[in-house]
Coordinates of N, CA and C in Angstrom, one line a residue:
Chain A
A1 N -1.8 -10.7 -10.4 CA -1.2 -10.2 -9.2 C 0.0 -11.1 -8.8
Q2 N 1.0 -10.4 -8.2 CA 2.1 -11.1 -7.8 C 1.8 -11.8 -6.5
T3 N 2.4 -13.0 -6.3 CA 2.3 -13.7 -5.0 C 3.6 -14.2 -4.6
V4 N 3.8 -14.2 -3.3 CA 5.1 -14.7 -2.7 C 4.7 -15.8 -1.7
T5 N 5.3 -17.0 -1.8 CA 5.0 -18.1 -1.0 C 6.2 -18.6 -0.2
Q6 N 6.0 -18.7 1.1 CA 7.1 -19.2 2.0 C 6.4 -20.5 2.6
S7 N 6.9 -21.6 2.2 CA 6.3 -22.9 2.5 C 6.7 -23.4 3.9
Q8 N 7.6 -22.8 4.6 CA 8.1 -23.3 5.9 C 7.6 -22.3 7.0
P9 N 6.5 -22.6 7.7 CA 6.1 -21.7 8.8 C 7.1 -21.5 9.9
E10 N 7.9 -22.6 10.1 CA 8.9 -22.6 11.2 C 10.1 -23.5 10.8
M11 N 11.3 -23.0 11.2 CA 12.5 -23.7 11.0 C 13.3 -23.6 12.3
S12 N 14.1 -24.7 12.5 CA 14.9 -24.7 13.7 C 16.3 -25.2 13.3
V13 N 17.3 -24.6 13.9 CA 18.7 -24.9 13.6 C 19.6 -24.8 14.8
Q14 N 20.6 -25.6 14.9 CA 21.5 -25.5 16.0 C 22.5 -24.3 15.7
E15 N 22.8 -23.7 16.8 CA 23.8 -22.6 16.8 C 25.0 -23.0 16.0
A16 N 25.6 -22.2 15.1 CA 26.8 -22.4 14.3 C 26.5 -23.3 13.1
E17 N 25.3 -23.8 13.0 CA 25.0 -24.6 11.8 C 24.5 -23.7 10.7
T18 N 24.2 -24.3 9.5 CA 23.7 -23.6 8.4 C 22.2 -23.9 8.1
V19 N 21.4 -22.9 7.8 CA 20.0 -23.2 7.5 C 19.6 -22.4 6.2
T20 N 18.6 -23.0 5.5 CA 18.1 -22.4 4.3 C 16.6 -22.2 4.4
L21 N 16.2 -21.0 4.1 CA 14.8 -20.7 4.1 C 14.3 -20.5 2.7
S22 N 13.2 -21.1 2.4 CA 12.7 -21.2 1.0 C 11.7 -20.1 0.7
C23 N 11.7 -19.7 -0.6 CA 10.7 -18.7 -1.1 C 10.5 -18.9 -2.6
T24 N 9.2 -18.9 -3.0 CA 8.9 -18.9 -4.4 C 8.0 -17.7 -4.7
Y25 N 7.9 -17.3 -5.9 CA 7.1 -16.2 -6.2 C 6.5 -16.4 -7.6
D26 N 5.5 -15.6 -7.9 CA 4.8 -15.7 -9.2 C 4.7 -14.4 -9.8
T27 N 5.3 -14.2 -11.0 CA 5.2 -12.9 -11.7 C 5.3 -13.1 -13.2
S28 N 4.8 -12.2 -13.9 CA 5.0 -12.2 -15.4 C 6.0 -11.1 -15.8
E29 N 6.5 -10.4 -14.8 CA 7.5 -9.3 -15.1 C 8.9 -9.9 -15.2
S30 N 9.7 -9.1 -15.9 CA 11.1 -9.6 -16.1 C 12.1 -8.8 -15.3
D31 N 11.6 -7.6 -14.8 CA 12.5 -6.7 -14.1 C 11.9 -6.4 -12.7
Y32 N 12.6 -6.9 -11.7 CA 12.0 -6.8 -10.3 C 13.1 -6.9 -9.3
Y33 N 12.7 -6.7 -8.1 CA 13.6 -6.9 -6.9 C 13.1 -8.0 -6.1
L34 N 14.0 -8.6 -5.3 CA 13.6 -9.6 -4.3 C 14.4 -9.3 -3.0
F35 N 13.7 -9.4 -1.9 CA 14.3 -9.1 -0.6 C 14.0 -10.1 0.4
W36 N 14.9 -10.2 1.4 CA 14.6 -10.9 2.6 C 14.7 -9.8 3.8
Y37 N 13.6 -9.8 4.5 CA 13.6 -8.9 5.7 C 13.5 -9.8 6.9
K38 N 14.1 -9.3 8.0 CA 14.1 -9.9 9.3 C 13.3 -9.1 10.2
Q39 N 12.4 -9.8 11.0 CA 11.6 -9.1 12.0 C 11.8 -9.8 13.4
P40 N 12.7 -9.2 14.2 CA 12.9 -9.8 15.6 C 11.7 -9.4 16.4
P41 N 11.7 -9.9 17.7 CA 10.5 -9.6 18.6 C 10.2 -8.1 18.8
S42 N 11.2 -7.3 18.5 CA 11.0 -5.8 18.6 C 10.1 -5.3 17.5
R43 N 9.8 -6.1 16.5 CA 8.9 -5.8 15.4 C 9.5 -5.0 14.3
Q44 N 10.7 -4.5 14.5 CA 11.4 -3.7 13.5 C 11.6 -4.5 12.3
M45 N 11.3 -4.0 11.1 CA 11.6 -4.7 9.9 C 13.0 -4.3 9.4
I46 N 13.9 -5.3 9.3 CA 15.3 -5.0 9.0 C 15.7 -5.7 7.7
L47 N 16.2 -5.0 6.7 CA 16.6 -5.6 5.5 C 17.8 -6.4 5.7
V48 N 17.7 -7.7 5.2 CA 18.8 -8.6 5.3 C 19.7 -8.6 4.0
I49 N 19.0 -8.8 2.9 CA 19.6 -8.9 1.6 C 18.7 -8.6 0.5
R50 N 19.3 -8.1 -0.6 CA 18.5 -7.7 -1.8 C 19.1 -8.3 -3.0
Q51 N 18.2 -8.6 -4.0 CA 18.6 -9.2 -5.3 C 17.9 -8.5 -6.4
E52 N 18.6 -8.0 -7.4 CA 17.9 -7.5 -8.6 C 17.8 -8.6 -9.6
A53 N 16.6 -8.7 -10.2 CA 16.4 -9.8 -11.1 C 17.3 -9.9 -12.4
Y54 N 17.8 -8.7 -12.8 CA 18.6 -8.7 -14.0 C 20.0 -9.1 -13.7
K55 N 20.4 -9.2 -12.4 CA 21.7 -9.7 -12.0 C 21.7 -11.2 -11.9
Q56 N 22.6 -11.9 -12.6 CA 22.7 -13.3 -12.5 C 23.4 -13.8 -11.2
Q57 N 24.3 -12.9 -10.7 CA 25.1 -13.3 -9.6 C 24.3 -13.2 -8.3
N58 N 24.4 -14.3 -7.5 CA 23.6 -14.3 -6.2 C 24.2 -13.3 -5.2
A59 N 23.3 -12.6 -4.6 CA 23.8 -11.6 -3.6 C 24.3 -12.3 -2.3
T60 N 25.2 -11.6 -1.7 CA 25.9 -12.1 -0.4 C 26.1 -10.9 0.5
E61 N 25.7 -11.1 1.8 CA 26.0 -10.1 2.8 C 26.5 -10.9 4.0
N62 N 27.8 -10.9 4.2 CA 28.5 -11.6 5.3 C 28.0 -13.0 5.4
R63 N 27.3 -13.4 6.5 CA 26.8 -14.8 6.6 C 25.6 -15.2 5.9
F64 N 25.0 -14.2 5.2 CA 23.7 -14.4 4.5 C 24.0 -14.4 3.0
S65 N 23.4 -15.4 2.3 CA 23.5 -15.5 0.9 C 22.2 -16.0 0.3
V66 N 22.0 -15.7 -1.0 CA 20.8 -16.2 -1.6 C 21.1 -17.1 -2.7
N67 N 20.1 -18.0 -3.1 CA 20.2 -18.8 -4.3 C 19.0 -18.3 -5.1
F68 N 19.3 -17.5 -6.1 CA 18.3 -16.9 -7.0 C 18.2 -17.7 -8.3
Q69 N 17.0 -18.4 -8.5 CA 16.8 -19.2 -9.7 C 15.6 -18.5 -10.4
K70 N 16.0 -17.6 -11.4 CA 14.9 -16.8 -12.0 C 13.9 -17.6 -12.8
A71 N 14.4 -18.6 -13.5 CA 13.5 -19.4 -14.4 C 12.5 -20.2 -13.5
A72 N 13.0 -20.7 -12.3 CA 12.2 -21.4 -11.4 C 11.4 -20.5 -10.5
K73 N 11.7 -19.2 -10.5 CA 11.0 -18.2 -9.6 C 11.2 -18.7 -8.2
S74 N 12.5 -18.9 -7.8 CA 12.8 -19.3 -6.5 C 13.9 -18.4 -5.9
F75 N 13.8 -18.1 -4.6 CA 14.7 -17.2 -4.0 C 14.9 -17.6 -2.6
S76 N 15.9 -18.5 -2.3 CA 16.1 -19.0 -1.0 C 17.2 -18.2 -0.3
L77 N 17.1 -18.2 1.0 CA 18.1 -17.5 1.9 C 18.9 -18.5 2.7
K78 N 20.2 -18.5 2.6 CA 21.1 -19.3 3.4 C 21.7 -18.5 4.5
I79 N 21.6 -19.0 5.7 CA 22.3 -18.4 6.8 C 23.4 -19.3 7.3
S80 N 24.6 -18.9 7.2 CA 25.7 -19.7 7.7 C 26.1 -19.3 9.1
D81 N 26.7 -20.3 9.8 CA 27.2 -20.0 11.2 C 26.1 -19.3 12.0
S82 N 24.9 -20.0 12.1 CA 23.8 -19.3 12.7 C 24.1 -18.9 14.2
Q83 N 23.6 -17.7 14.5 CA 23.8 -17.1 15.8 C 22.5 -16.9 16.5
L84 N 22.6 -16.8 17.9 CA 21.3 -16.6 18.6 C 20.6 -15.4 18.2
G85 N 21.3 -14.4 17.8 CA 20.7 -13.1 17.3 C 20.0 -13.2 16.0
D86 N 20.1 -14.4 15.3 CA 19.4 -14.6 14.0 C 18.0 -15.0 14.3
A87 N 17.6 -15.4 15.5 CA 16.3 -15.8 15.8 C 15.3 -14.7 15.5
A88 N 14.3 -15.0 14.6 CA 13.4 -13.9 14.2 C 12.4 -14.5 13.2
M89 N 11.4 -13.7 12.8 CA 10.6 -14.0 11.6 C 11.4 -13.5 10.4
Y90 N 11.4 -14.3 9.3 CA 12.0 -13.8 8.1 C 11.0 -13.8 7.0
F91 N 10.9 -12.6 6.3 CA 9.9 -12.4 5.3 C 10.6 -12.3 3.9
C92 N 10.1 -13.0 3.0 CA 10.6 -12.9 1.6 C 9.6 -11.8 1.0
A93 N 10.2 -10.9 0.1 CA 9.3 -9.9 -0.5 C 9.7 -9.6 -1.9
Y94 N 8.8 -9.2 -2.7 CA 9.0 -9.0 -4.1 C 8.5 -7.6 -4.4
R95 N 9.2 -7.0 -5.4 CA 8.8 -5.6 -5.8 C 9.1 -5.5 -7.3
I96 N 8.1 -5.0 -8.1 CA 8.3 -4.7 -9.5 C 9.2 -3.5 -9.6
Y97 N 10.1 -3.5 -10.6 CA 10.8 -2.3 -10.9 C 10.0 -1.6 -12.0
S98 N 9.3 -0.5 -11.5 CA 8.3 0.1 -12.4 C 8.7 1.6 -12.7
G99 N 9.9 2.0 -12.3 CA 10.3 3.4 -12.6 C 9.4 4.4 -11.9
G100 N 8.5 5.0 -12.6 CA 7.7 6.1 -12.0 C 6.5 5.6 -11.1
G101 N 6.2 4.3 -11.1 CA 5.1 3.8 -10.4 C 5.4 3.4 -9.0
A102 N 4.5 3.6 -8.1 CA 4.7 3.2 -6.7 C 3.9 1.9 -6.5
D103 N 4.7 0.9 -6.2 CA 4.1 -0.5 -6.1 C 4.3 -1.1 -4.8
G104 N 5.2 -0.7 -4.0 CA 5.5 -1.3 -2.7 C 6.0 -2.7 -2.8
L105 N 6.0 -3.4 -1.7 CA 6.4 -4.7 -1.6 C 5.3 -5.7 -1.4
T106 N 5.4 -6.9 -2.0 CA 4.5 -8.0 -1.8 C 5.2 -9.0 -0.9
F107 N 4.6 -9.3 0.3 CA 5.3 -10.1 1.2 C 4.7 -11.6 1.3
G108 N 5.6 -12.5 1.6 CA 5.2 -13.8 2.0 C 4.7 -13.8 3.4
K109 N 4.2 -15.0 3.9 CA 3.7 -15.0 5.3 C 4.7 -15.2 6.3
G110 N 5.9 -15.4 5.9 CA 7.0 -15.5 6.9 C 7.4 -16.9 7.3
T111 N 8.7 -17.0 7.8 CA 9.2 -18.2 8.4 C 9.8 -17.8 9.7
H112 N 9.3 -18.5 10.8 CA 9.8 -18.3 12.1 C 11.1 -19.1 12.3
L113 N 12.2 -18.5 12.5 CA 13.5 -19.2 12.6 C 13.9 -19.3 14.1
I114 N 14.1 -20.5 14.6 CA 14.5 -20.7 16.0 C 15.9 -21.2 16.0
I115 N 16.7 -20.6 16.8 CA 18.1 -21.0 17.0 C 18.3 -21.8 18.3
Q116 N 18.7 -23.0 18.2 CA 18.9 -23.9 19.4 C 20.3 -23.7 19.9
P117 N 20.5 -23.3 21.1 CA 21.9 -23.1 21.7 C 22.6 -24.5 21.8
Chain B
N1 N 20.3 10.5 11.8 CA 19.0 10.5 11.2 C 18.0 9.6 12.0
A2 N 16.8 10.1 12.2 CA 15.8 9.3 12.9 C 15.2 8.3 12.0
G3 N 15.2 8.5 10.7 CA 14.6 7.6 9.8 C 13.1 7.8 9.7
V4 N 12.3 6.7 9.9 CA 10.9 6.7 9.8 C 10.3 6.6 11.3
T5 N 9.6 7.6 11.7 CA 9.1 7.6 13.1 C 7.5 7.5 13.1
Q6 N 7.0 6.6 13.8 CA 5.6 6.4 14.0 C 5.2 6.7 15.4
T7 N 4.0 7.3 15.5 CA 3.3 7.4 16.9 C 1.8 7.3 16.7
P8 N 1.2 6.7 17.7 CA 1.8 6.1 19.0 C 2.3 4.7 18.7
K9 N 3.0 4.1 19.6 CA 3.5 2.8 19.5 C 2.4 1.8 19.9
F10 N 1.5 2.2 20.8 CA 0.4 1.3 21.2 C -0.8 2.2 21.4
R11 N -2.0 1.6 21.1 CA -3.2 2.3 21.3 C -4.4 1.3 21.4
I12 N -5.3 1.5 22.3 CA -6.5 0.7 22.4 C -7.7 1.6 22.1
L13 N -8.5 1.2 21.2 CA -9.7 2.0 20.8 C -11.0 1.2 21.1
K14 N -12.0 1.9 21.3 CA -13.3 1.3 21.4 C -14.0 1.3 20.0
I15 N -14.8 0.3 19.8 CA -15.5 0.2 18.5 C -16.2 1.5 18.2
G16 N -16.0 2.0 17.0 CA -16.7 3.3 16.5 C -15.8 4.5 16.7
Q17 N -14.8 4.4 17.5 CA -13.9 5.6 17.7 C -13.1 5.8 16.5
S18 N -12.5 7.0 16.4 CA -11.6 7.3 15.3 C -10.2 7.7 15.9
M19 N -9.2 7.6 15.0 CA -7.9 8.0 15.5 C -7.0 8.1 14.3
T20 N -5.8 8.8 14.5 CA -4.9 9.0 13.4 C -3.5 8.5 13.9
L21 N -2.9 7.6 13.0 CA -1.5 7.2 13.2 C -0.6 8.1 12.5
Q22 N 0.3 8.7 13.2 CA 1.2 9.6 12.6 C 2.5 8.9 12.1
C23 N 3.0 9.4 10.9 CA 4.2 8.9 10.4 C 5.0 10.1 9.8
T24 N 6.3 10.2 10.1 CA 7.1 11.2 9.5 C 8.5 10.6 9.2
Q25 N 9.1 11.1 8.1 CA 10.4 10.6 7.8 C 11.3 11.8 7.4
D26 N 12.6 11.6 7.8 CA 13.5 12.8 7.6 C 14.6 12.4 6.6
M27 N 14.3 11.5 5.7 CA 15.3 11.1 4.7 C 15.0 11.7 3.3
N28 N 14.0 12.6 3.2 CA 13.6 13.3 2.0 C 13.2 12.2 0.9
H29 N 12.6 11.2 1.4 CA 12.1 10.2 0.5 C 10.8 10.6 -0.2
N30 N 10.6 10.3 -1.5 CA 9.4 10.8 -2.1 C 8.2 9.8 -2.0
Y31 N 8.5 8.5 -1.8 CA 7.4 7.5 -1.7 C 7.2 7.2 -0.2
M32 N 6.0 7.0 0.1 CA 5.6 6.6 1.5 C 4.5 5.6 1.4
Y33 N 4.4 4.7 2.4 CA 3.5 3.6 2.4 C 2.9 3.3 3.8
W34 N 1.7 2.8 3.9 CA 1.2 2.2 5.1 C 0.9 0.7 4.9
Y35 N 1.4 -0.1 5.8 CA 1.1 -1.5 5.8 C 0.4 -1.9 7.1
R36 N -0.3 -3.0 7.0 CA -0.8 -3.7 8.3 C -0.3 -5.1 8.3
Q37 N -0.1 -5.6 9.5 CA 0.4 -6.9 9.7 C -0.5 -7.6 10.7
D38 N -1.2 -8.6 10.2 CA -2.1 -9.4 11.1 C -1.3 -10.6 11.6
P39 N -1.7 -11.2 12.7 CA -0.9 -12.3 13.3 C -0.7 -13.4 12.4
G40 N 0.6 -13.9 12.3 CA 0.9 -15.0 11.4 C 0.9 -14.7 9.9
M41 N 0.8 -13.4 9.6 CA 0.8 -13.0 8.2 C 1.9 -12.1 7.9
G42 N 2.1 -11.9 6.6 CA 3.0 -10.9 6.1 C 2.3 -9.5 6.1
L43 N 3.0 -8.5 5.6 CA 2.5 -7.2 5.6 C 1.6 -7.0 4.3
K44 N 0.5 -6.3 4.5 CA -0.4 -6.0 3.4 C -0.5 -4.4 3.2
L45 N -0.4 -4.0 2.0 CA -0.4 -2.5 1.7 C -1.8 -1.9 1.8
I46 N -1.9 -0.9 2.6 CA -3.1 -0.2 2.8 C -3.2 1.0 1.8
Y47 N -2.3 1.9 1.9 CA -2.3 3.1 1.0 C -0.8 3.4 0.7
Y48 N -0.6 4.2 -0.4 CA 0.8 4.7 -0.6 C 0.7 6.0 -1.3
S49 N 1.8 6.7 -1.3 CA 1.9 8.1 -1.9 C 3.2 8.2 -2.6
V50 N 3.2 8.8 -3.8 CA 4.4 9.0 -4.6 C 4.9 10.4 -4.4
G51 N 4.2 11.3 -3.6 CA 4.7 12.6 -3.4 C 3.6 13.4 -2.7
A52 N 4.0 14.6 -2.3 CA 3.0 15.5 -1.6 C 1.8 15.7 -2.5
G53 N 0.6 15.5 -2.0 CA -0.6 15.7 -2.7 C -1.1 14.6 -3.5
I54 N -0.4 13.5 -3.5 CA -0.7 12.3 -4.3 C -0.8 11.1 -3.5
T55 N -2.0 10.4 -3.4 CA -2.1 9.2 -2.7 C -2.9 8.2 -3.5
D56 N -2.8 6.9 -3.2 CA -3.5 5.9 -3.9 C -3.7 4.7 -3.0
K57 N -4.8 3.9 -3.4 CA -5.1 2.7 -2.6 C -4.2 1.6 -2.9
G58 N -4.0 0.8 -1.8 CA -3.2 -0.4 -1.9 C -4.2 -1.6 -1.9
E59 N -3.8 -2.7 -1.3 CA -4.6 -4.0 -1.3 C -5.8 -3.9 -0.4
V60 N -5.6 -3.3 0.8 CA -6.6 -3.3 1.8 C -7.0 -1.9 2.3
P61 N -7.6 -1.0 1.5 CA -7.8 0.3 1.9 C -9.1 0.6 2.7
N62 N -10.0 -0.3 2.7 CA -11.3 -0.1 3.3 C -11.2 0.3 4.8
G63 N -11.9 1.4 5.2 CA -11.9 1.8 6.6 C -10.7 2.7 7.0
Y64 N -9.9 3.1 6.0 CA -8.8 4.0 6.3 C -8.8 5.2 5.3
N65 N -8.2 6.3 5.7 CA -7.9 7.4 4.8 C -6.5 7.9 5.1
V66 N -5.9 8.5 4.1 CA -4.6 9.1 4.2 C -4.6 10.5 3.6
S67 N -3.5 11.2 3.9 CA -3.3 12.5 3.3 C -1.8 12.7 3.2
R68 N -1.3 13.5 2.3 CA 0.2 13.8 2.2 C 0.3 15.2 1.8
S69 N 0.3 16.1 2.8 CA 0.4 17.5 2.6 C 1.9 18.0 2.5
T70 N 2.8 17.2 3.0 CA 4.2 17.5 2.9 C 5.0 16.2 2.6
T71 N 6.3 16.4 2.1 CA 7.1 15.2 1.8 C 7.3 14.4 3.0
E72 N 7.4 15.0 4.2 CA 7.8 14.3 5.4 C 6.7 13.5 6.1
D73 N 5.5 13.9 6.0 CA 4.4 13.4 6.8 C 3.4 12.6 6.0
F74 N 2.9 11.5 6.6 CA 1.9 10.6 5.9 C 1.0 10.0 6.9
P75 N 0.1 10.7 7.5 CA -0.8 10.2 8.5 C -1.8 9.2 8.0
L76 N -2.2 8.2 8.8 CA -3.2 7.3 8.4 C -4.4 7.4 9.4
R77 N -5.6 7.7 8.9 CA -6.7 7.9 9.7 C -7.6 6.7 9.7
L78 N -8.1 6.2 10.9 CA -9.0 5.2 11.0 C -10.4 5.8 11.4
E79 N -11.4 5.6 10.6 CA -12.7 6.1 10.9 C -13.6 5.0 11.4
L80 N -14.3 5.2 12.5 CA -15.3 4.2 12.9 C -14.6 2.8 13.1
A81 N -13.6 2.8 14.1 CA -12.8 1.6 14.3 C -13.6 0.3 14.5
A82 N -13.2 -0.7 13.9 CA -13.8 -2.1 14.0 C -12.8 -3.1 14.5
P83 N -13.3 -4.2 15.2 CA -12.3 -5.2 15.7 C -11.4 -5.7 14.6
S84 N -11.9 -5.8 13.3 CA -11.1 -6.3 12.2 C -9.9 -5.4 11.9
Q85 N -9.9 -4.2 12.5 CA -8.7 -3.3 12.3 C -7.6 -3.5 13.4
T86 N -7.9 -4.4 14.3 CA -6.8 -4.8 15.3 C -5.7 -5.4 14.5
S87 N -4.5 -4.7 14.6 CA -3.4 -5.1 13.8 C -2.1 -4.4 14.3
V88 N -1.0 -4.7 13.7 CA 0.2 -3.8 13.8 C 0.4 -3.1 12.5
Y89 N 0.5 -1.8 12.6 CA 0.6 -0.9 11.4 C 2.1 -0.4 11.3
F90 N 2.5 -0.5 10.0 CA 3.9 -0.1 9.7 C 3.8 1.0 8.6
C91 N 4.5 2.1 8.9 CA 4.8 3.1 7.9 C 6.2 2.8 7.3
A92 N 6.3 3.1 6.0 CA 7.6 2.9 5.3 C 7.8 4.0 4.3
S93 N 9.0 4.2 3.9 CA 9.3 5.2 2.8 C 10.4 4.6 1.9
S94 N 10.5 5.2 0.7 CA 11.6 4.8 -0.2 C 11.9 6.0 -1.1
F95 N 13.1 6.0 -1.6 CA 13.6 7.0 -2.5 C 13.7 6.4 -3.9
E96 N 12.9 6.9 -4.8 CA 12.8 6.3 -6.1 C 13.7 6.9 -7.2
G97 N 14.7 7.8 -6.7 CA 15.6 8.3 -7.6 C 16.8 7.4 -7.9
A98 N 17.0 6.5 -7.0 CA 18.1 5.5 -7.1 C 17.5 4.1 -7.2
R99 N 18.1 3.3 -8.0 CA 17.6 1.9 -8.2 C 18.0 1.0 -7.1
T100 N 17.4 1.1 -6.0 CA 17.7 0.1 -4.9 C 16.5 -0.7 -4.5
G101 N 15.3 -0.1 -4.7 CA 14.1 -0.8 -4.4 C 13.8 -0.9 -2.9
E102 N 14.7 -0.5 -2.0 CA 14.5 -0.8 -0.6 C 13.5 0.1 0.0
L103 N 12.7 -0.4 0.9 CA 11.8 0.3 1.8 C 12.4 0.4 3.2
F104 N 12.2 1.6 3.8 CA 12.7 1.8 5.2 C 11.4 1.8 6.0
F105 N 11.4 1.0 7.1 CA 10.3 0.9 7.9 C 10.4 1.6 9.3
G106 N 9.2 2.1 9.8 CA 9.1 2.5 11.2 C 9.0 1.3 12.1
E107 N 8.9 1.5 13.4 CA 8.9 0.5 14.4 C 7.6 -0.2 14.6
G108 N 6.6 0.3 13.9 CA 5.3 -0.2 14.0 C 4.4 0.4 15.1
S109 N 3.1 0.3 14.9 CA 2.1 0.8 15.9 C 1.1 -0.3 16.2
R110 N 1.0 -0.8 17.4 CA 0.1 -1.9 17.7 C -1.3 -1.3 18.1
L111 N -2.3 -1.6 17.3 CA -3.6 -1.1 17.6 C -4.6 -2.2 18.0
T112 N -5.3 -2.0 19.1 CA -6.3 -3.0 19.5 C -7.7 -2.3 19.5
V113 N -8.7 -2.9 18.9 CA -10.0 -2.3 18.9 C -10.9 -3.3 19.7
L114 N -11.5 -2.8 20.7 CA -12.3 -3.6 21.6 C -13.8 -3.2 21.6

């Protein structure tokens, strides 16, 4: 079974600074997706960024970027120029690319990100 | 587009009662999912469906049932509610025709069993 580990239950960063959230995963598959979802106090799950395992280039979405190390099974999220609105729970998630199969996402336990003004 | 809509958003049940959480999506997605999120934890998969008439168990199916009579709707039924089912429930959907892998989530339903 696949597992996703987020070793930082809570992180704190000053506004405008950069923070990196860690994620490792365990799988024997070669083709899969990795995601970071943000969950603010409203509970809504919001996709932050997505990475496909077959792509070597790290994904980037504005202030959010990832460091994808496939051999090390590591998928960290870097948030640059942190803003107060970035405060939330962040979940790392894994999904097999299985074509016709429905597999859903496997989630880590989350990292609570605090932004200090 | 409304996306994925869940009702109710909040509910309190007594032990042994039953209820149905409703989920509907208007994106014509073929895959739908139910997750539960316990305090301090990530989401765990309860049931999923790859299309109308087809459902299957996820990681934590005990105490729940689902049905999928249409593409749009995927209700989750709790029979004989227990305190262990106190949680936040999320419905999600995805379109498996394009290789994006992304799931779209509803806003969640907070259920308390007393």
